[in-house]
mmCIF file of C-alpha atoms and ligand atoms in Angstrom:
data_model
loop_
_atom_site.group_PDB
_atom_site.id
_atom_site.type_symbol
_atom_site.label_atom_id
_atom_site.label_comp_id
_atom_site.label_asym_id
_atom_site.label_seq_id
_atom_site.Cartn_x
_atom_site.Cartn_y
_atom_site.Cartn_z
ATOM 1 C CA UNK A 643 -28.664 22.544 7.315
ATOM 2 C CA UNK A 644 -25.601 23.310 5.920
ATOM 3 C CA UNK A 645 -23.412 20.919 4.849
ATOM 4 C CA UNK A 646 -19.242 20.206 6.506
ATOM 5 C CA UNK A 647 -16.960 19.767 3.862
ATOM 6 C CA UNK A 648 -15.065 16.254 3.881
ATOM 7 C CA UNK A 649 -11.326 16.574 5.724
ATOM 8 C CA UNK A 650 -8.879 14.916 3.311
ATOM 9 C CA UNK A 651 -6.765 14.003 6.268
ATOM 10 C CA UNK A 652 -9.305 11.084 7.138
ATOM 11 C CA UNK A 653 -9.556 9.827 3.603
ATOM 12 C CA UNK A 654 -9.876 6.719 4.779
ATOM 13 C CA UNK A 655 -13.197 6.750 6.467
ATOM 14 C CA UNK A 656 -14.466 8.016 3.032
ATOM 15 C CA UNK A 657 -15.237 4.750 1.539
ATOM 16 C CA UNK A 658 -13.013 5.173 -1.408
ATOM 17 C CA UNK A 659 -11.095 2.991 -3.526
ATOM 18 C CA UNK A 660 -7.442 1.652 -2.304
ATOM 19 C CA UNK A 661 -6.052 0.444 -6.216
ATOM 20 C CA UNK A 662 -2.370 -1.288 -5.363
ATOM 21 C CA UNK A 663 0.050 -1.670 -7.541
ATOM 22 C CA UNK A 664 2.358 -4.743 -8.004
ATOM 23 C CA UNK A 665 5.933 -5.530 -8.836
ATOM 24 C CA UNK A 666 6.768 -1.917 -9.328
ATOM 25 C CA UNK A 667 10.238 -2.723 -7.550
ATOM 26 C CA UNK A 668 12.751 -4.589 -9.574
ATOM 27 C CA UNK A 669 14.723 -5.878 -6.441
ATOM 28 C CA UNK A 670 11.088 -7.098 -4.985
ATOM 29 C CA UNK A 671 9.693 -9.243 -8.139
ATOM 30 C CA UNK A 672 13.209 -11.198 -8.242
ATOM 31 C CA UNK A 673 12.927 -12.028 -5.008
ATOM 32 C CA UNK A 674 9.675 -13.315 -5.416
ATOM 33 C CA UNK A 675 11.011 -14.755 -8.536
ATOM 34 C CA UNK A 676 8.327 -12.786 -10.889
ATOM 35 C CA UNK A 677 9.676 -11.167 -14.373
ATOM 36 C CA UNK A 678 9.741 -7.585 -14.489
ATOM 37 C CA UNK A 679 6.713 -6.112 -15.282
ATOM 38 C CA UNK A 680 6.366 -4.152 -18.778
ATOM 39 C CA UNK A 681 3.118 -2.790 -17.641
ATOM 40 C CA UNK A 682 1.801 -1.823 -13.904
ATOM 41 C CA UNK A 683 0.196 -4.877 -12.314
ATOM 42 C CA UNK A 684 -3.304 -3.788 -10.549
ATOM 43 C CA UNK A 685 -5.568 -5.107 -7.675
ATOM 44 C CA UNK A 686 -7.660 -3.641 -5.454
ATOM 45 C CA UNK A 687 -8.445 -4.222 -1.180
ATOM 46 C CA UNK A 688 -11.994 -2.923 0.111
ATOM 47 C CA UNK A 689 -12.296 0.456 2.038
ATOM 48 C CA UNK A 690 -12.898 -2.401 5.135
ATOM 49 C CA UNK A 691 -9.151 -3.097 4.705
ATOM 50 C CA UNK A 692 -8.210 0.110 6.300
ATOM 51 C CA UNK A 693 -6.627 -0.042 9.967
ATOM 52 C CA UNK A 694 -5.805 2.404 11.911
ATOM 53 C CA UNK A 695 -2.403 2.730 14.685
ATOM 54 C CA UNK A 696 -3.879 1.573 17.489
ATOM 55 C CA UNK A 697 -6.063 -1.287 16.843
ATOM 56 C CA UNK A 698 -3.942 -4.691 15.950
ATOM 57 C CA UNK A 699 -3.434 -6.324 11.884
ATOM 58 C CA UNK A 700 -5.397 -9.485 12.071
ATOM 59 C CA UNK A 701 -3.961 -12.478 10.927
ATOM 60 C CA UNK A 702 -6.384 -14.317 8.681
ATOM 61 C CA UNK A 703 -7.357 -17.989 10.416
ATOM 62 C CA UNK A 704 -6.630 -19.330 6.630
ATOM 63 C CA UNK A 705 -2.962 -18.599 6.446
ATOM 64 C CA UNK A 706 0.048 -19.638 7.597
ATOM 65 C CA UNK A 707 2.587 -16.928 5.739
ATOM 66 C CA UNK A 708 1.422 -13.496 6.453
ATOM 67 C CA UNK A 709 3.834 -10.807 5.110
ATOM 68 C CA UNK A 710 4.397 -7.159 5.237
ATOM 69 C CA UNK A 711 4.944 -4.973 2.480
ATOM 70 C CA UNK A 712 5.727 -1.388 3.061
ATOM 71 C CA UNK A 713 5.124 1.473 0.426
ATOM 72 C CA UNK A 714 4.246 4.439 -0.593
ATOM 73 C CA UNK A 715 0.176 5.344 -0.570
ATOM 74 C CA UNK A 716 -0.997 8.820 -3.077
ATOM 75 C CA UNK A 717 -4.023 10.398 -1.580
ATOM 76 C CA UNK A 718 -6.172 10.992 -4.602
ATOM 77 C CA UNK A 719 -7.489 15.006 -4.073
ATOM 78 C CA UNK A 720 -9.121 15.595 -7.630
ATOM 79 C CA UNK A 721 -10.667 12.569 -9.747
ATOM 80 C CA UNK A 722 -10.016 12.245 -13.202
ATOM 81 C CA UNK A 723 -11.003 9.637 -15.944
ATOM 82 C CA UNK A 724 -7.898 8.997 -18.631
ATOM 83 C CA UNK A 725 -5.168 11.624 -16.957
ATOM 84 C CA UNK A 726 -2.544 13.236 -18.790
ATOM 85 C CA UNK A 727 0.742 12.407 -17.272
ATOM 86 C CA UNK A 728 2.230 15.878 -17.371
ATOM 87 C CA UNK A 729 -1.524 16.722 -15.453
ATOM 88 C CA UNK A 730 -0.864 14.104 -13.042
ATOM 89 C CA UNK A 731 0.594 15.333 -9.685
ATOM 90 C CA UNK A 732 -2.223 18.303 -9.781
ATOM 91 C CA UNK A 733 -4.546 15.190 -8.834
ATOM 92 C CA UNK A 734 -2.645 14.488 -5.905
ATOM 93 C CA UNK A 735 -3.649 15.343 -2.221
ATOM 94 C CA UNK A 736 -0.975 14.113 -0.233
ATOM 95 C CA UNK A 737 0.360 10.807 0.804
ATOM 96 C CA UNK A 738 0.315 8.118 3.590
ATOM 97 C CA UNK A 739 2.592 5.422 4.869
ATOM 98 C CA UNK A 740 0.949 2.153 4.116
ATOM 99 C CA UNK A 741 1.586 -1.771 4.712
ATOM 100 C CA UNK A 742 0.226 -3.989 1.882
ATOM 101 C CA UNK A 743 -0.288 -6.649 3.983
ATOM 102 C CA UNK A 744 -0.101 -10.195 1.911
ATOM 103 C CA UNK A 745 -1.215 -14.028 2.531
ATOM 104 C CA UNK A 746 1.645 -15.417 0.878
ATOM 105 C CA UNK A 747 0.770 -18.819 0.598
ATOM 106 C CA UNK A 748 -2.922 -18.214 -0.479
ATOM 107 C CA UNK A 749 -1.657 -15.746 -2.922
ATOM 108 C CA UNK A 750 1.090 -18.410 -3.955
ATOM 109 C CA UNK A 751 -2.260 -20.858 -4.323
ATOM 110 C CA UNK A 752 -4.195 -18.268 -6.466
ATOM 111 C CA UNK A 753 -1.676 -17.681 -8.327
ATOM 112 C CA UNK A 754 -0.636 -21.245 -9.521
ATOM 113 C CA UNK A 755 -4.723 -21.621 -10.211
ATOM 114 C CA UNK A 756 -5.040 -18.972 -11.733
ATOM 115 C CA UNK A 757 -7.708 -17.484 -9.806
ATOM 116 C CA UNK A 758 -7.490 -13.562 -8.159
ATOM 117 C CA UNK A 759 -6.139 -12.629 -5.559
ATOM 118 C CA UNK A 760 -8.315 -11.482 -3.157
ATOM 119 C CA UNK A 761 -8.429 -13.580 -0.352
ATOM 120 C CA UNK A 762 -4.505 -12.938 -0.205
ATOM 121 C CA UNK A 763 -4.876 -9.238 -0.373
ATOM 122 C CA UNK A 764 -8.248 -7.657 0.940
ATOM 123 C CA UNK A 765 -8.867 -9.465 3.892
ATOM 124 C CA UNK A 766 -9.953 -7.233 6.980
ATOM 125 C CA UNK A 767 -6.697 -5.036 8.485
ATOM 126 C CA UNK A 768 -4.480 -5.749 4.882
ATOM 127 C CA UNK A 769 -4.220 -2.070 4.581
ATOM 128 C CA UNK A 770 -2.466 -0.214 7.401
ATOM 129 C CA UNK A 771 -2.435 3.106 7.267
ATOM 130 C CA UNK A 772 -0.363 6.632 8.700
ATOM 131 C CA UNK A 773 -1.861 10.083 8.846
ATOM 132 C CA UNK A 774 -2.408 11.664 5.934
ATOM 133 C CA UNK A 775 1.198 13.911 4.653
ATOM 134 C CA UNK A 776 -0.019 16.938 2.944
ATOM 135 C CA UNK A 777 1.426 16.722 -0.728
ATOM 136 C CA UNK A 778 3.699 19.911 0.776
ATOM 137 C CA UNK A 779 5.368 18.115 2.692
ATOM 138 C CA UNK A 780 6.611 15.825 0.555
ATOM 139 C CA UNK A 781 8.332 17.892 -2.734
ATOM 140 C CA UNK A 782 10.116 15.312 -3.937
ATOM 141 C CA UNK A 783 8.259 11.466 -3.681
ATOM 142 C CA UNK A 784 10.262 10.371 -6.034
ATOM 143 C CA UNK A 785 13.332 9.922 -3.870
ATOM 144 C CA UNK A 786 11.962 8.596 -0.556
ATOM 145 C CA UNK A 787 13.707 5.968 2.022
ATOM 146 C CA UNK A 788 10.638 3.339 2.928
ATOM 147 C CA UNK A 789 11.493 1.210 5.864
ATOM 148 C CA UNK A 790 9.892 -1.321 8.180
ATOM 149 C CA UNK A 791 11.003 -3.310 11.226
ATOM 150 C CA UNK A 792 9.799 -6.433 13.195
ATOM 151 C CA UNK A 793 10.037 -6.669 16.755
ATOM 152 C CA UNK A 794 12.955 -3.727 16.163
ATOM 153 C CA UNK A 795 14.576 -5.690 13.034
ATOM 154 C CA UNK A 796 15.131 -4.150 10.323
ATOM 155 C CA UNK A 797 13.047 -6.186 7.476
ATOM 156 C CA UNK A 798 12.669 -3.121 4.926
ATOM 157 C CA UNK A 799 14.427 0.243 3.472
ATOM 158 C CA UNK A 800 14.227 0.844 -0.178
ATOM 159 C CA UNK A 801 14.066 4.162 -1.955
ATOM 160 C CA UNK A 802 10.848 5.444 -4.606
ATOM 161 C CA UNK A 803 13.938 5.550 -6.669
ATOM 162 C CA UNK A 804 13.470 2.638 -7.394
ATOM 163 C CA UNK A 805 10.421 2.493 -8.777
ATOM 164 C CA UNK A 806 9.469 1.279 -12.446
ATOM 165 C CA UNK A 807 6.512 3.006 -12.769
ATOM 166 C CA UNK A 808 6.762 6.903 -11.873
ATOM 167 C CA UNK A 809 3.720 8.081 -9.809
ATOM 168 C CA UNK A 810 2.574 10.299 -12.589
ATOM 169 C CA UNK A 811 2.374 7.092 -14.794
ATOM 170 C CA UNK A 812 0.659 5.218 -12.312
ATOM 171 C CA UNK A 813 -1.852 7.618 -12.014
ATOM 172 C CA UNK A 814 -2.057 8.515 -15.750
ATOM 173 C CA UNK A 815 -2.019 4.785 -16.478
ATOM 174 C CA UNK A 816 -4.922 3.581 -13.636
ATOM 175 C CA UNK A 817 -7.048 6.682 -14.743
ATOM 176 C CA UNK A 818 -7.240 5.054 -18.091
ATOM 177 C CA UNK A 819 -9.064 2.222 -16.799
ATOM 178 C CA UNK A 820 -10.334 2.919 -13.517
ATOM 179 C CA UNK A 821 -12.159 6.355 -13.272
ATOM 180 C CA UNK A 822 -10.295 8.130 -9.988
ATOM 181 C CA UNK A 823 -12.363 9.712 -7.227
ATOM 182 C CA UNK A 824 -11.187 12.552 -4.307
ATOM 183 C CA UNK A 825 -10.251 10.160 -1.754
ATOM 184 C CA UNK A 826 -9.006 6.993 -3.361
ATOM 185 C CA UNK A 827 -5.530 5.675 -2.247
ATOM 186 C CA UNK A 828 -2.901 4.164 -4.637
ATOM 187 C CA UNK A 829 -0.436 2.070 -3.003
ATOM 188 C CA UNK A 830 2.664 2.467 -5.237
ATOM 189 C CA UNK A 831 4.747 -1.137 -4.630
ATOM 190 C CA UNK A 832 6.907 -2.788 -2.114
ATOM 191 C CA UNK A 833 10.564 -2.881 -2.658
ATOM 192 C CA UNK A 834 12.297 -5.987 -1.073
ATOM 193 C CA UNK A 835 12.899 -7.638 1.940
ATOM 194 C CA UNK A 836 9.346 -8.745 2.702
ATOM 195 C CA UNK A 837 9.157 -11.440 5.354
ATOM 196 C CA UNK A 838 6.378 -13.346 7.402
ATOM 197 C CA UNK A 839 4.818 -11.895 10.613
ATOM 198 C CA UNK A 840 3.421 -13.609 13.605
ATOM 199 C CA UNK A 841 1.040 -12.951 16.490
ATOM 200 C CA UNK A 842 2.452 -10.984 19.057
ATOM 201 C CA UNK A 843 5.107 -9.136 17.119
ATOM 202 C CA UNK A 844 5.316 -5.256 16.604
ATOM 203 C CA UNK A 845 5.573 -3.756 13.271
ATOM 204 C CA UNK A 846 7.118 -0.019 13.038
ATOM 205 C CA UNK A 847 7.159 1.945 9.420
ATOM 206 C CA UNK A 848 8.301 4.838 8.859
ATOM 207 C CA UNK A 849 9.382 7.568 5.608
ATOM 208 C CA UNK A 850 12.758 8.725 6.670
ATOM 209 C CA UNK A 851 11.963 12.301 8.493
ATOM 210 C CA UNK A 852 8.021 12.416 6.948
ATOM 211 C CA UNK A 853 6.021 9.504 9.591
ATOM 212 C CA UNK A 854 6.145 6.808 11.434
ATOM 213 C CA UNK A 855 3.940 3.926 12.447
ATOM 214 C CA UNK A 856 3.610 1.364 14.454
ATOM 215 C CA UNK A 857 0.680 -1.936 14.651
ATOM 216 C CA UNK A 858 0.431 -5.243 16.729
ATOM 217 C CA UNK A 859 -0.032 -8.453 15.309
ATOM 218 C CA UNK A 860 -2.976 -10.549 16.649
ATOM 219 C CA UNK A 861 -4.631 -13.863 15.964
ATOM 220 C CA UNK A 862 -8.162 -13.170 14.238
ATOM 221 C CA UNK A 863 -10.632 -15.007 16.530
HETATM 222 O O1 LIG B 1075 3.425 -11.896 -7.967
HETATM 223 C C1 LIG B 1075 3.719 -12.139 -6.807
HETATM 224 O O2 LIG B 1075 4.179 -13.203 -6.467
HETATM 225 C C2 LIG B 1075 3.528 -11.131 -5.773
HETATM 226 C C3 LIG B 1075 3.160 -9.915 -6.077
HETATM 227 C C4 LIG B 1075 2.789 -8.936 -5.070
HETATM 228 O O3 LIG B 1075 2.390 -9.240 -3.947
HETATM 229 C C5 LIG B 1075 2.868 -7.585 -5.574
HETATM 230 C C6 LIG B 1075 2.816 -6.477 -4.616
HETATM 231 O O4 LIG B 1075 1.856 -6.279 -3.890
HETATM 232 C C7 LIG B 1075 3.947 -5.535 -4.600
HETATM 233 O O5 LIG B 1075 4.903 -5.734 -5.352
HETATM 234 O O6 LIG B 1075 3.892 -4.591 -3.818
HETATM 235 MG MG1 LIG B 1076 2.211 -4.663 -2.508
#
């Protein structure tokens, strides 16, 4: 039988790796208080993090301080191990909107025990994500207005401007460590203005002319 090549555009049913990157915003780790990083900060959420628009973001029975973060996702569309910079973009597919969504207060709890973050960060529904933007679409990700609103306010907007870490670092820098496959997803950093959601309220993203998004908030049973 011959075999159907995997679509790209549904990376996320491939079981791949989403790698996120932290504090990549300056405005974002003072207002969490953080220093700014000198090197990218890495975690990883489970391909079981993925939701799509139209089923709800769960809230997590165990905390009481969910937040949004908006940014940036890079569709991975050739792997590499240890990635020259100047190489970099030819690795990338495309891109997606994505929300890095975040217990706060477990993370806060982690964090002052010095244990991972996991349970803050890779829970089921912590990774909403857009369709996939073909890398054409976007020439320039470098200069891109994120934004997100709750219940129509306007939480979000930053620019990839801001960014400390360029994508082509990122992925040169991750690659080092962590070989990259066709189909993983980087999420690039939030910039500020992250806030707590509840259950019930309406979350819309968007990347100023590229996407937009929208997901419900609901009370995991
Ligand atoms: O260190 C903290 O308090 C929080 C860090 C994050 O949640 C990092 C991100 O996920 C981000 O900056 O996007
Ligand atoms: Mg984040």
């Amino acid at each position: 039988m011959a075999m159907t090549a995997r679509n790209i555009s549904q990376f996320w049913e491939w079981g791949r790796k989403i790698i996120c990157v932290g504090r990549n915003y300056a405005d974002h780790a003072k207002e969490l208080k953080n220093a700014i990083p000198t090197e990218p900060v890495l975690f990883l959420k489970p391909p079981s993090a993925y939701v799509r628009e139209g089923s709800p973001i769960l809230v997590p029975p165990y905390t009481g301080n969910l937040h949004h973060e908006v940014e940036l996702g890079v569709v991975i569309g050739k792997g590499g191990t240890a990635i020259p910079q100047a190489a970099a973009m030819e690795h990338v597919a495309g891109y997606a909107l994505c929300l890095d969504m975040t217990a706060r207060d477990i993370q806060d709890e982690c964090k002052s025990r010095g244990l991972p973050w996991t349970l803050a960060k890779a829970f089921n529904t912590s990774c909403p994500v857009s369709d996939f933007i073909p890398k054409e679409r976007i020439p320039d990700p470098a200069n891109l207005n994120l934004w997100l609103k709750v219940n129509e306010q306007l939480r979000q907007n930053g620019s990839t401007s801001q960014m400390i870490f360029s994508i082509p670092y990122l992925i040169s820098y991750i690659s080092d460590f962590i070989t990259l496959e066709e189909g993983d997803l980087i999420l690039t950093g939030t910039p500020k203005g992250v806030s707590a959601v509840q259950e019930h309220d309406e979350l819309q993203a968007g990347i100023q002319d590229v996407v937009t998004m929208s997901f419900r908030v609901d009370r995991q049973d």
